[in-house]
mmCIF file of C-alpha atoms in Angstrom:
data_model
loop_
_atom_site.group_PDB
_atom_site.id
_atom_site.type_symbol
_atom_site.label_atom_id
_atom_site.label_comp_id
_atom_site.label_asym_id
_atom_site.label_seq_id
_atom_site.Cartn_x
_atom_site.Cartn_y
_atom_site.Cartn_z
ATOM 1 C CA MET A 28 14.145 -12.819 5.078
ATOM 2 C CA CYS A 29 14.451 -16.412 3.857
ATOM 3 C CA GLY A 30 13.318 -15.358 0.385
ATOM 4 C CA ARG A 31 16.026 -12.689 0.238
ATOM 5 C CA ILE A 32 18.714 -15.213 1.213
ATOM 6 C CA ILE A 33 17.591 -17.692 -1.459
ATOM 7 C CA LEU A 34 17.453 -14.929 -4.062
ATOM 8 C CA PHE A 35 20.973 -13.776 -3.182
ATOM 9 C CA LEU A 36 22.358 -17.320 -3.445
ATOM 10 C CA ILE A 37 20.703 -17.952 -6.810
ATOM 11 C CA ILE A 38 21.931 -14.646 -8.263
ATOM 12 C CA ALA A 39 25.438 -15.395 -6.998
ATOM 13 C CA LEU A 40 25.388 -18.887 -8.504
ATOM 14 C CA ILE A 41 23.837 -18.058 -11.896
ATOM 15 C CA PRO A 42 27.124 -16.947 -13.529
ATOM 16 C CA ILE A 43 28.748 -20.184 -12.289
ATOM 17 C CA LEU A 44 25.988 -22.749 -12.742
ATOM 18 C CA ALA A 45 24.227 -21.363 -15.782
ATOM 19 C CA LYS A 46 24.738 -18.083 -17.640
ATOM 20 C CA PRO A 47 24.360 -14.406 -16.710
ATOM 21 C CA ALA A 48 21.287 -12.277 -17.371
ATOM 22 C CA GLY A 49 20.271 -12.128 -21.007
ATOM 23 C CA GLU A 50 22.885 -14.675 -22.074
ATOM 24 C CA VAL A 51 22.436 -16.492 -25.391
ATOM 25 C CA ARG A 52 21.122 -20.034 -24.844
ATOM 26 C CA VAL A 53 21.239 -22.586 -27.648
ATOM 27 C CA ILE A 54 17.879 -24.345 -27.949
ATOM 28 C CA GLY A 55 17.155 -27.940 -28.937
ATOM 29 C CA ALA A 56 18.423 -31.253 -27.596
ATOM 30 C CA GLY A 57 19.949 -32.075 -30.988
ATOM 31 C CA ALA A 58 22.357 -29.142 -30.747
ATOM 32 C CA ALA A 59 22.962 -29.798 -27.040
ATOM 33 C CA SER A 60 24.071 -33.364 -27.757
ATOM 34 C CA MET A 61 26.718 -32.036 -30.192
ATOM 35 C CA GLY A 62 28.368 -29.648 -27.759
ATOM 36 C CA TYR A 63 25.736 -26.949 -28.437
ATOM 37 C CA CYS A 64 26.944 -26.550 -32.032
ATOM 38 C CA SER A 65 24.163 -24.952 -34.061
ATOM 39 C CA VAL A 66 25.342 -21.938 -36.073
ATOM 40 C CA ALA A 67 26.145 -23.937 -39.254
ATOM 41 C CA LEU A 68 23.115 -26.246 -38.949
ATOM 42 C CA THR A 69 19.478 -25.998 -39.964
ATOM 43 C CA ASP A 70 16.494 -27.524 -38.177
ATOM 44 C CA ASN A 71 13.209 -26.534 -36.576
ATOM 45 C CA TRP A 72 15.143 -24.638 -33.842
ATOM 46 C CA SER A 73 16.962 -22.318 -36.268
ATOM 47 C CA GLY A 74 14.670 -19.459 -35.266
ATOM 48 C CA PHE A 75 16.495 -19.464 -31.911
ATOM 49 C CA ASN A 76 20.031 -20.496 -32.910
ATOM 50 C CA ASN A 77 20.816 -19.043 -36.354
ATOM 51 C CA GLN A 78 17.936 -17.494 -38.228
ATOM 52 C CA ALA A 79 19.685 -17.958 -41.590
ATOM 53 C CA GLY A 80 19.029 -21.691 -41.196
ATOM 54 C CA LEU A 81 15.301 -20.989 -41.521
ATOM 55 C CA ALA A 82 15.834 -20.412 -45.237
ATOM 56 C CA TRP A 83 16.415 -24.141 -45.807
ATOM 57 C CA GLN A 84 13.309 -25.248 -43.874
ATOM 58 C CA THR A 85 10.496 -26.325 -46.216
ATOM 59 C CA HIS A 86 7.849 -27.634 -43.789
ATOM 60 C CA PHE A 87 5.675 -26.018 -41.156
ATOM 61 C CA SER A 88 6.692 -27.294 -37.726
ATOM 62 C CA ALA A 89 6.100 -26.692 -34.033
ATOM 63 C CA GLY A 90 8.125 -27.859 -31.074
ATOM 64 C CA VAL A 91 8.782 -27.666 -27.340
ATOM 65 C CA GLY A 92 11.960 -28.222 -25.363
ATOM 66 C CA TYR A 93 13.211 -28.326 -21.783
ATOM 67 C CA GLU A 94 16.663 -28.290 -20.182
ATOM 68 C CA ASN A 95 17.237 -29.121 -16.504
ATOM 69 C CA ARG A 96 20.584 -27.392 -15.952
ATOM 70 C CA PHE A 97 22.691 -29.412 -13.485
ATOM 71 C CA LEU A 98 19.497 -31.118 -12.271
ATOM 72 C CA LEU A 99 18.380 -27.895 -10.529
ATOM 73 C CA LYS A 100 14.765 -26.976 -11.207
ATOM 74 C CA GLU A 101 15.618 -23.321 -10.447
ATOM 75 C CA LEU A 102 17.855 -23.352 -13.541
ATOM 76 C CA GLY A 103 15.282 -24.921 -15.844
ATOM 77 C CA ASN A 104 15.061 -23.533 -19.372
ATOM 78 C CA LYS A 105 11.813 -24.017 -21.316
ATOM 79 C CA ALA A 106 11.275 -23.228 -24.998
ATOM 80 C CA ALA A 107 8.515 -23.391 -27.590
ATOM 81 C CA GLY A 108 8.647 -22.386 -31.218
ATOM 82 C CA ALA A 109 7.042 -22.670 -34.635
ATOM 83 C CA VAL A 110 8.477 -22.512 -38.156
ATOM 84 C CA LEU A 111 6.280 -20.995 -40.888
ATOM 85 C CA PRO A 112 7.729 -21.260 -44.421
ATOM 86 C CA PHE A 113 6.252 -19.081 -47.176
ATOM 87 C CA ARG A 114 7.188 -18.418 -50.764
ATOM 88 C CA GLY A 115 9.316 -15.357 -50.015
ATOM 89 C CA GLY A 116 11.065 -16.739 -46.916
ATOM 90 C CA THR A 117 10.500 -18.493 -43.613
ATOM 91 C CA PHE A 118 9.182 -16.994 -40.370
ATOM 92 C CA ALA A 119 9.603 -18.414 -36.880
ATOM 93 C CA LEU A 120 7.941 -17.642 -33.558
ATOM 94 C CA THR A 121 10.128 -18.068 -30.479
ATOM 95 C CA LEU A 122 9.445 -18.277 -26.737
ATOM 96 C CA GLN A 123 11.872 -19.058 -23.893
ATOM 97 C CA GLN A 124 11.506 -19.013 -20.121
ATOM 98 C CA PHE A 125 14.418 -19.486 -17.734
ATOM 99 C CA GLY A 126 14.544 -19.563 -13.936
ATOM 100 C CA PHE A 127 11.976 -19.666 -11.138
ATOM 101 C CA SER A 128 9.808 -17.324 -9.086
ATOM 102 C CA LEU A 129 12.645 -15.335 -7.486
ATOM 103 C CA TYR A 130 14.681 -14.913 -10.668
ATOM 104 C CA ASN A 131 13.457 -15.520 -14.196
ATOM 105 C CA GLU A 132 13.822 -14.401 -17.792
ATOM 106 C CA LEU A 133 11.160 -14.397 -20.493
ATOM 107 C CA LYS A 134 12.307 -14.006 -24.082
ATOM 108 C CA THR A 135 9.918 -13.979 -27.026
ATOM 109 C CA GLY A 136 10.251 -12.811 -30.592
ATOM 110 C CA ILE A 137 9.778 -13.281 -34.304
ATOM 111 C CA ALA A 138 12.482 -14.396 -36.724
ATOM 112 C CA PHE A 139 12.768 -14.402 -40.500
ATOM 113 C CA GLY A 140 15.216 -16.094 -42.852
ATOM 114 C CA ARG A 141 15.495 -16.326 -46.614
ATOM 115 C CA SER A 142 17.917 -17.559 -49.219
ATOM 116 C CA PHE A 143 19.625 -15.442 -51.862
ATOM 117 C CA GLY A 144 20.289 -17.891 -54.635
ATOM 118 C CA ARG A 145 21.289 -21.510 -54.045
ATOM 119 C CA HIS A 146 24.260 -20.925 -51.754
ATOM 120 C CA PHE A 147 23.640 -18.000 -49.395
ATOM 121 C CA ALA A 148 21.045 -17.297 -46.699
ATOM 122 C CA ALA A 149 20.492 -14.573 -44.097
ATOM 123 C CA GLY A 150 18.152 -14.148 -41.160
ATOM 124 C CA VAL A 151 17.177 -11.808 -38.345
ATOM 125 C CA HIS A 152 15.479 -12.232 -34.959
ATOM 126 C CA LEU A 153 13.750 -9.326 -33.182
ATOM 127 C CA TYR A 154 12.905 -10.145 -29.572
ATOM 128 C CA TYR A 155 11.571 -8.811 -26.279
ATOM 129 C CA LEU A 156 13.352 -9.791 -23.045
ATOM 130 C CA ARG A 157 11.860 -9.496 -19.569
ATOM 131 C CA ILE A 158 14.258 -9.989 -16.641
ATOM 132 C CA HIS A 159 12.551 -10.274 -13.251
ATOM 133 C CA LEU A 160 14.137 -10.328 -9.790
ATOM 134 C CA ALA A 161 11.901 -10.719 -6.756
ATOM 135 C CA GLU A 162 11.763 -8.636 -3.601
ATOM 136 C CA ASP A 163 12.873 -5.030 -4.242
ATOM 137 C CA TYR A 164 15.010 -5.631 -7.333
ATOM 138 C CA GLY A 165 12.252 -5.150 -9.883
ATOM 139 C CA THR A 166 11.836 -5.980 -13.551
ATOM 140 C CA ARG A 167 13.693 -4.969 -16.712
ATOM 141 C CA ASN A 168 11.968 -4.847 -20.111
ATOM 142 C CA LEU A 169 14.363 -4.844 -23.059
ATOM 143 C CA VAL A 170 14.276 -5.136 -26.853
ATOM 144 C CA SER A 171 17.165 -6.377 -28.981
ATOM 145 C CA PHE A 172 17.932 -8.408 -32.106
ATOM 146 C CA GLU A 173 20.171 -11.079 -33.647
ATOM 147 C CA ILE A 174 21.371 -11.588 -37.210
ATOM 148 C CA GLY A 175 22.839 -14.656 -38.891
ATOM 149 C CA PHE A 176 24.265 -15.844 -42.198
ATOM 150 C CA GLN A 177 24.978 -19.207 -43.813
ATOM 151 C CA TYR A 178 26.940 -20.072 -46.927
ATOM 152 C CA ARG A 179 26.730 -23.454 -48.693
ATOM 153 C CA PRO A 180 29.324 -23.825 -51.459
ATOM 154 C CA ASP A 181 28.031 -27.357 -52.097
ATOM 155 C CA GLU A 182 25.868 -30.052 -50.485
ATOM 156 C CA GLN A 183 28.614 -31.166 -48.098
ATOM 157 C CA TRP A 184 29.832 -27.909 -46.526
ATOM 158 C CA THR A 185 28.071 -25.132 -44.622
ATOM 159 C CA VAL A 186 29.639 -22.061 -43.016
ATOM 160 C CA GLY A 187 27.609 -20.070 -40.499
ATOM 161 C CA ILE A 188 28.088 -16.856 -38.561
ATOM 162 C CA HIS A 189 25.752 -15.295 -36.022
ATOM 163 C CA PHE A 190 25.704 -12.013 -34.056
ATOM 164 C CA SER A 191 23.657 -11.649 -30.855
ATOM 165 C CA ASN A 192 22.905 -8.133 -29.608
ATOM 166 C CA PRO A 193 25.275 -6.447 -32.108
ATOM 167 C CA VAL A 194 24.134 -3.085 -30.736
ATOM 168 C CA PRO A 195 24.729 -3.102 -26.939
ATOM 169 C CA VAL A 196 21.537 -2.803 -24.874
ATOM 170 C CA LYS A 197 21.872 -1.521 -21.318
ATOM 171 C CA VAL A 198 20.293 -3.767 -18.668
ATOM 172 C CA ASN A 199 20.539 -1.426 -15.691
ATOM 173 C CA ARG A 200 20.626 2.341 -16.048
ATOM 174 C CA TYR A 201 22.481 2.712 -12.737
ATOM 175 C CA GLN A 202 25.294 0.293 -13.643
ATOM 176 C CA ASP A 203 27.431 -0.326 -16.712
ATOM 177 C CA GLU A 204 25.732 -3.651 -17.486
ATOM 178 C CA HIS A 205 24.638 -4.614 -21.005
ATOM 179 C CA LEU A 206 23.184 -7.611 -22.756
ATOM 180 C CA PRO A 207 26.129 -9.716 -23.937
ATOM 181 C CA VAL A 208 27.438 -9.122 -27.442
ATOM 182 C CA VAL A 209 28.191 -12.604 -28.791
ATOM 183 C CA ILE A 210 29.698 -13.699 -32.111
ATOM 184 C CA ARG A 211 29.582 -17.350 -33.215
ATOM 185 C CA LEU A 212 31.331 -18.831 -36.233
ATOM 186 C CA GLY A 213 30.832 -22.451 -37.286
ATOM 187 C CA LEU A 214 31.529 -25.034 -39.955
ATOM 188 C CA ALA A 215 29.576 -28.196 -40.764
ATOM 189 C CA TYR A 216 30.746 -31.022 -43.009
ATOM 190 C CA ARG A 217 28.485 -33.825 -44.206
ATOM 191 C CA PRO A 218 30.576 -36.395 -46.134
ATOM 192 C CA SER A 219 27.522 -38.647 -46.555
ATOM 193 C CA SER A 220 23.830 -38.742 -45.703
ATOM 194 C CA LYS A 221 24.664 -40.734 -42.559
ATOM 195 C CA PHE A 222 27.450 -38.676 -41.016
ATOM 196 C CA LEU A 223 27.885 -35.056 -39.893
ATOM 197 C CA VAL A 224 30.789 -33.256 -38.218
ATOM 198 C CA THR A 225 30.584 -29.683 -36.958
ATOM 199 C CA VAL A 226 32.879 -27.256 -35.117
ATOM 200 C CA GLU A 227 32.111 -23.827 -33.732
ATOM 201 C CA ALA A 228 33.761 -20.914 -31.931
ATOM 202 C CA GLU A 229 31.882 -18.455 -29.724
ATOM 203 C CA LYS A 230 33.202 -15.129 -28.435
ATOM 204 C CA ASP A 231 31.356 -13.076 -25.863
ATOM 205 C CA LEU A 232 33.135 -9.715 -25.927
ATOM 206 C CA ALA A 233 33.368 -9.812 -22.120
ATOM 207 C CA ARG A 234 34.477 -13.457 -21.747
ATOM 208 C CA LYS A 235 36.992 -16.015 -22.952
ATOM 209 C CA PRO A 236 36.207 -17.746 -26.262
ATOM 210 C CA VAL A 237 34.390 -21.077 -26.287
ATOM 211 C CA ILE A 238 35.224 -23.875 -28.731
ATOM 212 C CA ARG A 239 32.655 -26.562 -29.531
ATOM 213 C CA ALA A 240 32.660 -29.713 -31.647
ATOM 214 C CA GLY A 241 30.118 -32.425 -32.355
ATOM 215 C CA ALA A 242 29.286 -35.358 -34.576
ATOM 216 C CA GLU A 243 26.117 -37.125 -35.676
ATOM 217 C CA TYR A 244 25.756 -40.664 -37.030
ATOM 218 C CA HIS A 245 22.523 -41.706 -38.750
ATOM 219 C CA PHE A 246 22.834 -45.415 -38.007
ATOM 220 C CA ALA A 247 19.240 -46.348 -38.934
ATOM 221 C CA LYS A 248 16.512 -44.689 -40.968
ATOM 222 C CA PRO A 249 14.647 -43.092 -38.045
ATOM 223 C CA ALA A 250 17.504 -42.858 -35.506
ATOM 224 C CA PHE A 251 20.625 -40.761 -34.798
ATOM 225 C CA LEU A 252 23.521 -40.939 -32.337
ATOM 226 C CA ARG A 253 25.286 -37.711 -31.347
ATOM 227 C CA ILE A 254 28.319 -36.733 -29.260
ATOM 228 C CA GLY A 255 30.059 -33.442 -28.526
ATOM 229 C CA VAL A 256 32.457 -31.450 -26.390
ATOM 230 C CA MET A 257 32.935 -27.798 -25.446
ATOM 231 C CA THR A 258 35.442 -25.631 -23.552
ATOM 232 C CA ASN A 259 35.185 -22.834 -20.947
ATOM 233 C CA PRO A 260 33.881 -24.709 -19.048
ATOM 234 C CA VAL A 261 34.773 -28.190 -20.265
ATOM 235 C CA GLU A 262 31.603 -30.200 -20.840
ATOM 236 C CA PHE A 263 30.910 -33.408 -22.719
ATOM 237 C CA SER A 264 27.617 -34.180 -24.409
ATOM 238 C CA PHE A 265 25.748 -37.107 -25.923
ATOM 239 C CA GLY A 266 22.265 -37.912 -27.119
ATOM 240 C CA VAL A 267 19.932 -39.709 -29.467
ATOM 241 C CA GLY A 268 17.382 -38.547 -32.020
ATOM 242 C CA LEU A 269 14.356 -40.319 -33.444
ATOM 243 C CA GLU A 270 12.179 -39.349 -36.389
ATOM 244 C CA PRO A 271 9.119 -41.622 -36.366
ATOM 245 C CA GLY A 272 6.783 -40.319 -39.064
ATOM 246 C CA LYS A 273 6.169 -36.600 -38.658
ATOM 247 C CA PHE A 274 7.668 -36.398 -35.168
ATOM 248 C CA ARG A 275 11.229 -35.440 -34.222
ATOM 249 C CA ILE A 276 12.193 -36.620 -30.720
ATOM 250 C CA GLU A 277 15.574 -35.680 -29.274
ATOM 251 C CA ILE A 278 17.092 -36.565 -25.899
ATOM 252 C CA ALA A 279 20.473 -35.298 -24.736
ATOM 253 C CA SER A 280 22.616 -34.481 -21.751
ATOM 254 C CA THR A 281 25.755 -32.514 -21.121
ATOM 255 C CA TYR A 282 28.201 -33.443 -18.366
ATOM 256 C CA HIS A 283 30.260 -30.965 -16.348
ATOM 257 C CA LEU A 284 33.270 -32.499 -14.555
ATOM 258 C CA TYR A 285 32.290 -30.970 -11.195
ATOM 259 C CA LEU A 286 28.625 -30.013 -11.438
ATOM 260 C CA GLY A 287 27.285 -33.125 -13.155
ATOM 261 C CA TYR A 288 24.574 -33.737 -15.729
ATOM 262 C CA SER A 289 22.179 -31.384 -17.517
ATOM 263 C CA PRO A 290 19.522 -33.480 -19.269
ATOM 264 C CA GLN A 291 17.547 -31.992 -22.125
ATOM 265 C CA PHE A 292 14.537 -33.044 -24.183
ATOM 266 C CA SER A 293 12.882 -31.605 -27.278
ATOM 267 C CA LEU A 294 9.904 -32.665 -29.350
ATOM 268 C CA ALA A 295 8.791 -31.303 -32.720
ATOM 269 C CA TYR A 296 6.019 -32.088 -35.164
ATOM 270 C CA LEU A 297 6.540 -31.488 -38.893
ATOM 271 C CA PHE A 298 3.459 -30.805 -41.000
ATOM 272 C CA LYS A 299 4.672 -32.715 -44.067
#
């Protein structure tokens, strides 16, 4: 009986404290510290966030990340991924796990991105999603995909667009519930090697649009400072990044006005 009560409370709180079943989650503390802006950026987490960004990755890399949403271990989000560049394009392996024993999601897939000339890149992510609810609710096994594009007219500007679940996938055959169809459009501007500004809009077809903005300042050779903000709900973000040798260490946190902090950490190793 106690387990059923806890499960009911967590399911009721997930749309408020985190995101609903199958929701798109931006991965990487670097993106989190800039208001979760990621669609116009490229890094070792592009296999999760915008697969077109994989096209600009030139080194093999592997990384892990963890987010403690609102300091609740039941809303923890874990991720691991690898980037595998080859002559004809770049592959990525992705793995995410969200939740706890009574409610959890497992998402794993393979992504591919490649450039078409010097200015344009495209990517796709095919993934498997397992949604598990304890007691008598059962498990859902789903397959879907994401596609993304980036355009770089020059070295300073990047435009990105990304579509998650462009073909609706039904979650429950007894209810009209589908994986969210989400469109993200972003712009990144790098006026110098030390400074980056990025803005992004996200529209879930069933929700109000979200606006995000972030900035990064490379104040020393191995170190970065980052800040950001987002709407619906309003959250502020901040973080630091370090690149000692072949490692990329990123620490961030978002802050919700009522629910508090959500710290996040990611670590990657680049095989240079």
